[in-house]
Short mmCIF file of C-alpha atoms in Angstrom, two decimals:
data_model
loop_
_atom_site.label_atom_id
_atom_site.label_comp_id
_atom_site.label_asym_id
_atom_site.label_seq_id
_atom_site.Cartn_x
_atom_site.Cartn_y
_atom_site.Cartn_z
CA MET A 1 258.34 126.95 227.76
CA LEU A 2 258.86 129.01 230.89
CA VAL A 3 259.62 132.62 229.95
CA ASN A 4 260.11 135.70 232.12
CA ASP A 5 257.06 137.96 232.51
CA LYS A 6 254.62 135.23 231.42
CA GLU A 7 251.97 133.73 233.63
CA LEU A 8 252.72 130.25 234.92
CA VAL A 9 249.97 127.95 233.66
CA SER A 10 248.10 126.56 236.65
CA SER A 11 247.36 122.92 237.24
CA VAL A 12 246.65 120.58 240.11
CA LEU A 13 249.48 119.20 242.23
CA TYR A 14 249.34 116.43 244.82
CA HIS A 15 250.83 115.97 248.27
CA ILE A 16 250.30 114.17 251.54
CA ASN A 17 248.67 116.70 253.85
CA ASP A 18 249.29 117.24 257.58
CA GLN A 19 246.67 114.60 258.41
CA GLY A 20 248.56 112.03 256.32
CA LEU A 21 245.94 112.03 253.55
CA HIS A 22 246.44 112.25 249.80
CA ASP A 23 245.35 115.74 248.79
CA SER A 24 245.25 117.93 245.72
CA VAL A 25 245.83 121.65 245.47
CA ALA A 26 245.67 124.09 242.58
CA ILE A 27 249.09 125.59 242.01
CA SER A 28 247.37 128.97 241.60
CA GLU A 29 246.44 128.77 245.30
CA LEU A 30 250.06 128.10 246.23
CA LEU A 31 251.26 131.11 244.22
CA SER A 32 248.56 133.66 245.00
CA ASP A 33 249.97 136.81 246.62
CA LYS A 34 253.37 135.17 247.09
CA ARG A 35 256.86 135.11 245.68
CA VAL A 36 257.73 131.43 245.30
CA LEU A 37 260.87 129.57 244.31
CA ILE A 38 260.12 126.29 242.53
CA PHE A 39 262.78 123.74 241.65
CA MET A 40 262.23 120.66 239.52
CA GLY A 41 264.14 117.62 238.36
CA PRO A 42 263.37 114.38 236.56
CA ALA A 43 263.87 111.66 239.18
CA PRO A 44 263.56 112.03 242.97
CA PHE A 45 265.89 109.64 244.80
CA SER A 46 268.39 109.80 241.93
CA ARG A 47 271.83 111.10 242.87
CA LEU A 48 271.44 114.49 241.19
CA ASP A 49 267.86 115.17 242.32
CA THR A 50 268.74 114.20 245.87
CA GLU A 51 271.76 116.51 245.74
CA GLN A 52 269.69 119.37 244.30
CA ALA A 53 266.82 118.98 246.79
CA ALA A 54 269.21 118.65 249.75
CA GLU A 55 270.97 121.87 248.81
CA PHE A 56 267.64 123.73 248.51
CA GLU A 57 266.58 122.35 251.89
CA THR A 58 269.92 123.24 253.48
CA LEU A 59 269.83 126.81 252.14
CA SER A 60 266.07 127.23 252.55
CA LYS A 61 266.24 129.53 255.60
CA GLU A 62 268.59 131.88 253.81
CA ILE A 63 266.47 131.74 250.64
CA LEU A 64 263.32 132.50 252.64
CA ASN A 65 265.12 135.48 254.20
CA ASN A 66 265.64 136.94 250.71
CA ASN A 67 262.07 137.88 249.79
CA ILE A 68 260.86 134.35 249.03
CA ASP A 69 257.65 133.20 250.76
CA THR A 70 257.79 129.51 249.84
CA VAL A 71 260.33 127.05 248.41
CA MET A 72 258.73 124.17 246.49
CA GLY A 73 260.05 121.04 244.82
CA ILE A 74 257.83 119.65 242.06
CA TYR A 75 258.46 116.30 240.39
CA VAL A 76 256.46 114.17 237.95
CA GLN A 77 255.67 111.59 240.63
CA ASP A 78 252.75 110.64 242.80
CA ALA A 79 252.23 112.17 246.23
CA PHE A 80 253.35 109.01 248.05
CA VAL A 81 256.77 108.97 246.36
CA MET A 82 257.11 112.69 247.00
CA ASN A 83 256.27 112.23 250.68
CA LYS A 84 259.02 109.60 251.09
CA PHE A 85 261.47 111.79 249.18
CA LYS A 86 260.60 114.76 251.43
CA GLU A 87 261.12 112.61 254.54
CA GLN A 88 264.53 111.46 253.31
CA ILE A 89 265.70 114.99 252.44
CA GLN A 90 264.46 116.36 255.77
CA LYS A 91 266.16 113.56 257.70
CA ASP A 92 269.44 113.99 255.79
CA THR A 93 269.52 117.80 256.17
CA GLY A 94 267.80 118.33 259.53
CA SER A 95 265.59 120.98 257.90
CA ALA A 96 261.91 120.99 256.93
CA ASN A 97 261.27 124.26 255.09
CA VAL A 98 260.76 123.02 251.51
CA LYS A 99 257.28 121.93 250.38
CA TYR A 100 257.20 118.95 248.00
CA TYR A 101 254.49 118.25 245.43
CA GLY A 102 253.84 115.56 242.87
CA ASP A 103 252.66 116.21 239.35
CA GLY A 104 251.46 112.63 239.02
CA ASP A 105 250.12 112.77 235.47
CA ALA A 106 252.49 115.51 234.27
CA PHE A 107 249.61 117.95 233.75
CA PHE A 108 251.64 120.85 235.15
CA VAL A 109 254.78 120.19 233.08
CA LYS A 110 252.73 119.57 229.94
CA ALA A 111 250.64 122.73 230.44
CA ASN A 112 253.82 124.79 230.80
CA ASN A 113 255.56 123.05 227.90
CA ILE A 114 258.49 121.86 230.03
CA MET A 115 258.00 118.11 229.82
CA GLN A 116 260.85 115.93 228.75
CA ASP A 117 260.37 112.47 227.32
CA PHE A 118 262.50 109.93 229.16
CA THR A 119 260.78 106.82 227.75
CA PHE A 120 264.10 105.78 226.21
CA GLN A 121 265.32 105.35 229.80
CA GLY A 122 262.15 103.66 231.06
CA LEU A 123 260.99 106.74 232.97
CA SER A 124 258.12 107.99 230.75
CA VAL A 125 257.34 111.72 230.69
CA ARG A 126 259.16 113.81 233.27
CA VAL A 127 260.54 117.33 233.58
CA GLY A 128 264.08 118.48 232.96
CA ARG A 129 266.06 120.46 235.53
CA TRP A 130 264.56 123.86 236.37
CA ALA A 131 264.43 126.49 239.07
CA VAL A 132 261.88 129.28 238.69
CA ILE A 133 261.01 132.35 240.74
CA VAL A 134 257.32 133.20 240.42
CA LYS A 135 255.66 136.32 241.84
CA ASN A 136 251.85 136.26 242.05
CA GLY A 137 251.78 133.62 239.31
CA ILE A 138 254.05 135.59 236.94
CA ILE A 139 257.42 134.09 236.04
CA GLU A 140 260.13 136.42 237.24
CA GLN A 141 263.32 134.42 236.64
CA VAL A 142 264.07 131.05 235.05
CA PHE A 143 267.16 128.90 235.62
CA THR A 144 267.71 125.77 233.51
CA ASP A 145 270.19 122.95 233.19
CA ASP A 146 270.41 119.80 231.18
CA TYR A 147 268.82 117.02 233.23
CA ALA A 148 272.26 115.50 233.78
CA LEU A 149 273.74 118.66 235.36
CA ILE A 150 273.22 120.92 238.33
CA GLU A 151 274.88 124.26 237.71
CA ASN A 152 272.43 127.08 237.00
CA THR A 153 269.71 125.35 239.03
CA ARG A 154 271.77 124.97 242.19
CA ALA A 155 270.27 126.54 245.29
CA SER A 156 273.51 128.46 245.81
CA ASN A 157 273.24 129.96 242.31
CA VAL A 158 269.59 130.97 242.83
CA LEU A 159 270.50 132.46 246.22
CA LYS A 160 273.29 134.47 244.58
CA TYR A 161 270.66 135.88 242.17
CA LEU A 162 268.33 136.72 245.09
CA LYS A 163 271.08 138.51 246.99
CA ASN A 164 272.25 140.50 243.95
CA GLU A 165 268.83 141.82 243.00
CA ALA A 166 268.60 144.18 245.98
#
């Protein structure tokens, strides 16, 4: 379970790189010497995950101007699905600041004990709804919601936290 002041367990994530190739990257590389905001949800292209990702993309400039180096969306999906989801969100919002990664085999969510079993809905293992601020690999702040809600994990709520910490 994600807990403040604990190290985020590293794993490999997948994405489509700038050359259009399937690529893997250790999450530790993405977090090294950075303050990163990660948001997660169970099903990209679903109504709630699209709404959540679009709000993070829309507010990404303001988030990045509040001591965040990178905004990332991580979903238990393959890199090809994540690339199409990224393209849709960027097209819908006119912004391209959020980095999207797939956790194809759920190694990341399992390693961090945040997996949620959605087999009863035909979706297999996924992740619930989370937003996490990580500084140099250490969890600084955790926001959670039930998978069927977006309240605490809204970009606007996370931004309010970032603005109030100064």
